[in-house]
Amino acid sequence: MDLEYGPEYDAFRAEMRTFINAHRHLAPPSAIRFSRPSAEAIRWQKLLIERGYTARTIPTEYGGYGADPDILTSRIIAEEFSRAGVASGLGNQGISMLVPTLLELGTEEQKRRWIAPTLTGEIVWCQGYSEPGAGSDLANLKTSARIENGEFVINGQKIWTSTAKQADMIFCLVRTELEASKHSGISYLIFSMDIPGIEVRPLKTMTGHAEFNETFFTNVRVPVDQIVGQRGQGWFVANATLGHERGMLGDPDALENRLQALIGLMQQESIGEGRAIDNAVLRDRLVALQAEVTAMKCNGMRILSNSLKGEPGGMAKLIVKLQSCEVAHQISALAIDAMGEMGILYHRSPRERDGGAWQWNYMFQLGLIIGGGTAQIQKNIIAERGLEMPREPKLARIYDEAKGAAGMQTDRQGAA
Amino acid sequence: MDFGLSQDQQILRDAVARCLADTSPLEHVRECAGRDNPLSDTIFGALHDLAVPAMLVPEEHGGLGMTLLDAAVVAEQLAYAVTPAPFLASVVLAPIALSEAGTNKQKCQWLPKIARGEARIGVAISATVQARDGAGVQFAEGKLSGTALFCLDFEGADAYLVADAGGRLHLVPALASGLKATRLTTIDRTRSVGELSFAAVETDPLADDGGTASARLRDAGRVILAADSLGAGQAMIEKAVDYAGQREQFGRPIGSFQAVKHMCAEMAARHEPCRALVWYAAHVFDALPEDASLAACHAKSLTGDVHRFVARTATEVHGGMGFTDLLGLHYWFKRIGFDRQVLGGPEAVRAEAAALQGWTRAA
């Protein structure tokens, strides 16, 4: 067990602290979720790329900093931005999901054209994966693309397309091979959101805001070369990036920041003469959550050490999304309880706390428990991959058998 | 940066696991659990062959000078095999107390014997956490009076380490005049605890450190109990998963039903972060003492809650069989129950964690 990073890394950390202190006045206010980066945010992003504090391992020819991958350096960068409370590099879906996909599977031309402006925040992407009938069973997607005069012609509907309103481009899964099996009939296309036939409708959620959209395609025409990977390989192309999304939803620094905010809130909120934190029941829940957050931070360090040694993350990694989302939700729940009646204030009410952020978080985090692989899908993964439990028998077979059994029963009834 | 067990610790873990697979099979556990004194001499002998009693004794006193994380690695394996052997008090707490706060004479007298497995010391510090039933031991005019409950590794102890009302530790021979020792019987028949009554008993106090040593024992004890809970929880999860893979109902293994599968996944998801937390708490006990008390509280309270959930859920996965004595699953269930309560249940420990951070206002 060694919790030290070593002198070389300590020097990197010190250098980064100096940079943040000298430049923090240039940082944009903490990124507003799902909005298009401001001019200020783009300038900040470019400065961070130039110094290697974001896009660090992306090759320079594609607009990155070009350093060798180093997990500890990445970890220090994340820790220091979090500690300073300063906006880190952009982490939108284009950067976190499309760029790694293009680096791995894109053509040279695609890499040169799309990666650099995506990194700087000048091109904003949205993700077209889920459909009304294809959520947990994503491969069941129906949006189709037929070929006509050297173009894909796309028809169908996507849902949960966050940033679709602001996006310039979309990376999108569509069914191109109608006769192929479920998983091998899908292709991964990239195209402009300005093409005629695309309609974006805001999807208002329980929070009262429209953090997502529904996107409709009617005879949308896309040149056939705007495909990543081969036709019919889209499922495998997309799976390379789904891993990135799940990693993103389990950041222990984010949990620590929410916990610190909760501690601050409970020391400020008054109940009569005392504070919320003086209430033994609320305080007990706070310490219990602190233990959970500490455990997730330790679990994160364990995963980090495993990857440094080139070992798989194993169970420690499989549980991150499920546990982190749950703990985050409980932190918001305790904040609301600690506020008592004040906890119900929302919609910019007088006396509302923190701009309604706790209520918004409480609701939005329930969305995160459901999205990015529902809690139930996560449990299947933990059980089947982590614990090697038997898989669910093919649903179709059960359905047929059940139908058969029901038919027999009807016959019997008829005979009686 | 290397957050995990060293190669030596992995070798130690595997050696202890192999040793216990041979010496602590369920039949032997059952036999021990049926006795008044459950502590198994055969198992202790085998652990002695692996030098386990010498682990935390400093090298200058004939020990190995190992760390609390090494001890936590062993504790996890002991619980995995529901081992009825002395460990927490005699192998972990007594050597720590003596080496951190013992007089030179006490160290020379006891530490080499502990290392050689020739002496066992029970530890009674329960009253420094929560005094129940009016328990408490007063130290006046060189003598101890009062009652100490929940002395750990009670049976067969040659001496007891007892905390007085001020937190100062005392070493009292088992045969001291005026000392009455009474066995307490708990749910967990793989552990041995007792009650000590003192009527003006001559004592040999450890160096007066204002209660620092007993606080260190509390931290170390909590970490080892958390590690024990981890091992018992790991065993219960593995047993539940195995059973669910074999037991068939409705023509298929019950583990293929999502209702059962998700119970197992929930156990694993809540259990796995505990492992990293227990390692952390054990590591900082030696490496970052200023963080040790809070980390020990977190590890103790989280494992207490998580493994209570694991114990009941794993039992449920076994259906009716889990409820019977036939599988012996209840030995792990009870071990977890013991680990949760001893040296403070989750609520008591969290109250201490709050106080450590200045979150509790003086009334």
mmCIF file of C-alpha atoms in Angstrom, chain B residues 197-353:
data_model
loop_
_atom_site.group_PDB
_atom_site.id
_atom_site.type_symbol
_atom_site.label_atom_id
_atom_site.label_comp_id
_atom_site.label_asym_id
_atom_site.label_seq_id
_atom_site.Cartn_x
_atom_site.Cartn_y
_atom_site.Cartn_z
ATOM 1 C CA SER B 197 -15.192 -8.172 38.309
ATOM 2 C CA PHE B 198 -12.540 -6.446 40.336
ATOM 3 C CA ALA B 199 -12.613 -6.152 44.128
ATOM 4 C CA ALA B 200 -9.557 -4.083 45.022
ATOM 5 C CA VAL B 201 -7.279 -5.992 42.665
ATOM 6 C CA GLU B 202 -3.569 -5.207 42.540
ATOM 7 C CA THR B 203 -2.693 -3.888 39.096
ATOM 8 C CA ASP B 204 0.277 -3.237 36.903
ATOM 9 C CA PRO B 205 -0.693 -0.115 34.944
ATOM 10 C CA LEU B 206 0.785 0.610 31.535
ATOM 11 C CA ALA B 207 2.622 3.920 31.176
ATOM 12 C CA ASP B 208 0.151 6.744 31.822
ATOM 13 C CA ASP B 209 -0.523 8.219 28.403
ATOM 14 C CA GLY B 210 -3.786 10.013 29.241
ATOM 15 C CA GLY B 211 -5.859 7.425 27.402
ATOM 16 C CA THR B 212 -4.012 7.546 24.079
ATOM 17 C CA ALA B 213 -3.240 3.825 24.089
ATOM 18 C CA SER B 214 -6.828 2.775 24.779
ATOM 19 C CA ALA B 215 -7.999 5.080 21.966
ATOM 20 C CA ARG B 216 -5.475 3.416 19.644
ATOM 21 C CA LEU B 217 -6.814 0.016 20.708
ATOM 22 C CA ARG B 218 -10.338 1.170 19.914
ATOM 23 C CA ASP B 219 -9.241 2.204 16.418
ATOM 24 C CA ALA B 220 -7.288 -0.997 15.798
ATOM 25 C CA GLY B 221 -10.110 -3.126 17.192
ATOM 26 C CA ARG B 222 -12.658 -1.458 14.947
ATOM 27 C CA VAL B 223 -10.513 -1.961 11.864
ATOM 28 C CA ILE B 224 -9.998 -5.652 12.641
ATOM 29 C CA LEU B 225 -13.709 -6.154 13.335
ATOM 30 C CA ALA B 226 -14.448 -4.426 10.020
ATOM 31 C CA ALA B 227 -11.987 -6.752 8.272
ATOM 32 C CA ASP B 228 -13.636 -9.721 9.956
ATOM 33 C CA SER B 229 -17.030 -8.524 8.769
ATOM 34 C CA LEU B 230 -15.584 -8.203 5.268
ATOM 35 C CA GLY B 231 -14.378 -11.819 5.264
ATOM 36 C CA ALA B 232 -17.646 -13.164 6.616
ATOM 37 C CA GLY B 233 -19.600 -11.065 4.098
ATOM 38 C CA GLN B 234 -17.397 -12.308 1.243
ATOM 39 C CA ALA B 235 -18.047 -15.909 2.270
ATOM 40 C CA MET B 236 -21.805 -15.342 2.476
ATOM 41 C CA ILE B 237 -21.949 -13.723 -0.969
ATOM 42 C CA GLU B 238 -19.945 -16.578 -2.516
ATOM 43 C CA LYS B 239 -22.162 -19.162 -0.852
ATOM 44 C CA ALA B 240 -25.318 -17.414 -2.032
ATOM 45 C CA VAL B 241 -24.015 -17.192 -5.610
ATOM 46 C CA ASP B 242 -22.969 -20.877 -5.596
ATOM 47 C CA TYR B 243 -26.277 -21.983 -4.166
ATOM 48 C CA ALA B 244 -28.253 -19.906 -6.653
ATOM 49 C CA GLY B 245 -26.282 -21.512 -9.467
ATOM 50 C CA GLN B 246 -27.073 -25.053 -8.298
ATOM 51 C CA ARG B 247 -30.566 -24.910 -6.851
ATOM 52 C CA GLU B 248 -33.212 -25.402 -9.531
ATOM 53 C CA GLN B 249 -36.867 -24.412 -9.358
ATOM 54 C CA PHE B 250 -39.322 -24.015 -12.256
ATOM 55 C CA GLY B 251 -36.841 -25.996 -14.339
ATOM 56 C CA ARG B 252 -33.914 -23.596 -14.149
ATOM 57 C CA PRO B 253 -31.238 -22.443 -11.669
ATOM 58 C CA ILE B 254 -32.752 -19.832 -9.361
ATOM 59 C CA GLY B 255 -29.710 -17.662 -10.063
ATOM 60 C CA SER B 256 -31.023 -17.108 -13.599
ATOM 61 C CA PHE B 257 -34.077 -15.298 -12.181
ATOM 62 C CA GLN B 258 -33.459 -11.577 -12.007
ATOM 63 C CA ALA B 259 -35.155 -11.343 -8.615
ATOM 64 C CA VAL B 260 -32.426 -13.590 -7.178
ATOM 65 C CA LYS B 261 -29.636 -12.292 -9.386
ATOM 66 C CA HIS B 262 -30.300 -8.711 -8.337
ATOM 67 C CA MET B 263 -30.149 -9.637 -4.649
ATOM 68 C CA CYS B 264 -26.668 -10.989 -5.286
ATOM 69 C CA ALA B 265 -25.647 -7.960 -7.355
ATOM 70 C CA GLU B 266 -26.816 -5.609 -4.599
ATOM 71 C CA MET B 267 -24.764 -7.504 -2.054
ATOM 72 C CA ALA B 268 -21.673 -7.335 -4.257
ATOM 73 C CA ALA B 269 -22.195 -3.650 -5.089
ATOM 74 C CA ARG B 270 -22.406 -2.621 -1.451
ATOM 75 C CA HIS B 271 -19.718 -5.042 -0.262
ATOM 76 C CA GLU B 272 -16.947 -4.256 -2.756
ATOM 77 C CA PRO B 273 -16.233 -0.607 -1.743
ATOM 78 C CA CYS B 274 -15.944 -1.817 1.880
ATOM 79 C CA ARG B 275 -12.841 -3.762 0.903
ATOM 80 C CA ALA B 276 -10.987 -0.628 -0.237
ATOM 81 C CA LEU B 277 -12.185 1.281 2.826
ATOM 82 C CA VAL B 278 -11.001 -1.414 5.249
ATOM 83 C CA TRP B 279 -7.587 -1.504 3.537
ATOM 84 C CA TYR B 280 -7.393 2.263 3.792
ATOM 85 C CA ALA B 281 -8.364 2.354 7.470
ATOM 86 C CA ALA B 282 -5.825 -0.370 8.301
ATOM 87 C CA HIS B 283 -3.094 1.354 6.299
ATOM 88 C CA VAL B 284 -3.523 4.792 7.890
ATOM 89 C CA PHE B 285 -3.469 3.289 11.395
ATOM 90 C CA ASP B 286 0.297 2.928 10.894
ATOM 91 C CA ALA B 287 1.045 5.349 8.062
ATOM 92 C CA LEU B 288 -1.150 8.405 8.820
ATOM 93 C CA PRO B 289 -2.138 8.182 12.505
ATOM 94 C CA GLU B 290 -3.975 11.543 12.407
ATOM 95 C CA ASP B 291 -6.533 10.040 9.993
ATOM 96 C CA ALA B 292 -6.773 6.707 11.795
ATOM 97 C CA SER B 293 -9.686 7.314 14.175
ATOM 98 C CA LEU B 294 -12.058 8.704 11.562
ATOM 99 C CA ALA B 295 -11.148 6.033 9.010
ATOM 100 C CA ALA B 296 -11.648 3.314 11.640
ATOM 101 C CA CYS B 297 -15.098 4.726 12.469
ATOM 102 C CA HIS B 298 -16.058 4.798 8.800
ATOM 103 C CA ALA B 299 -14.851 1.253 8.184
ATOM 104 C CA LYS B 300 -16.561 -0.107 11.299
ATOM 105 C CA SER B 301 -19.917 1.593 10.727
ATOM 106 C CA LEU B 302 -20.120 0.964 6.980
ATOM 107 C CA THR B 303 -19.217 -2.719 7.217
ATOM 108 C CA GLY B 304 -21.661 -3.043 10.119
ATOM 109 C CA ASP B 305 -24.528 -1.796 7.993
ATOM 110 C CA VAL B 306 -23.524 -3.352 4.677
ATOM 111 C CA HIS B 307 -22.891 -6.795 6.106
ATOM 112 C CA ARG B 308 -26.075 -6.853 8.123
ATOM 113 C CA PHE B 309 -27.751 -6.447 4.713
ATOM 114 C CA VAL B 310 -25.474 -9.117 3.196
ATOM 115 C CA ALA B 311 -26.121 -11.546 6.064
ATOM 116 C CA ARG B 312 -29.896 -11.393 5.746
ATOM 117 C CA THR B 313 -29.925 -11.277 1.943
ATOM 118 C CA ALA B 314 -27.526 -14.205 1.500
ATOM 119 C CA THR B 315 -29.661 -16.189 3.917
ATOM 120 C CA GLU B 316 -32.773 -15.348 1.886
ATOM 121 C CA VAL B 317 -31.099 -16.434 -1.352
ATOM 122 C CA HIS B 318 -30.659 -19.870 0.264
ATOM 123 C CA GLY B 319 -34.409 -20.026 0.883
ATOM 124 C CA GLY B 320 -35.514 -22.450 3.573
ATOM 125 C CA MET B 321 -32.112 -24.144 3.612
ATOM 126 C CA GLY B 322 -30.490 -20.892 4.720
ATOM 127 C CA PHE B 323 -32.694 -20.889 7.790
ATOM 128 C CA THR B 324 -31.676 -24.403 8.843
ATOM 129 C CA ASP B 325 -28.630 -25.496 10.803
ATOM 130 C CA LEU B 326 -27.723 -28.017 8.073
ATOM 131 C CA LEU B 327 -25.691 -25.631 5.910
ATOM 132 C CA GLY B 328 -24.136 -23.827 8.863
ATOM 133 C CA LEU B 329 -24.690 -20.522 7.094
ATOM 134 C CA HIS B 330 -25.762 -19.050 10.407
ATOM 135 C CA TYR B 331 -22.202 -19.152 11.733
ATOM 136 C CA TRP B 332 -21.286 -16.385 9.275
ATOM 137 C CA PHE B 333 -24.542 -14.561 9.948
ATOM 138 C CA LYS B 334 -23.753 -14.494 13.665
ATOM 139 C CA ARG B 335 -20.112 -13.578 13.142
ATOM 140 C CA ILE B 336 -21.306 -10.500 11.251
ATOM 141 C CA GLY B 337 -23.744 -9.706 14.061
ATOM 142 C CA PHE B 338 -20.895 -9.850 16.587
ATOM 143 C CA ASP B 339 -18.609 -7.665 14.462
ATOM 144 C CA ARG B 340 -21.346 -5.054 14.146
ATOM 145 C CA GLN B 341 -22.049 -4.628 17.870
ATOM 146 C CA VAL B 342 -18.642 -5.011 19.524
ATOM 147 C CA LEU B 343 -16.698 -1.757 20.201
ATOM 148 C CA GLY B 344 -19.716 0.290 19.156
ATOM 149 C CA GLY B 345 -22.534 -0.299 16.725
ATOM 150 C CA PRO B 346 -22.826 1.940 13.647
ATOM 151 C CA GLU B 347 -24.786 4.718 15.386
ATOM 152 C CA ALA B 348 -22.392 4.953 18.331
ATOM 153 C CA VAL B 349 -19.385 4.920 16.050
ATOM 154 C CA ARG B 350 -20.843 7.571 13.754
ATOM 155 C CA ALA B 351 -21.523 9.807 16.750
ATOM 156 C CA GLU B 352 -17.820 9.534 17.569
ATOM 157 C CA ALA B 353 -16.902 10.271 13.962
#
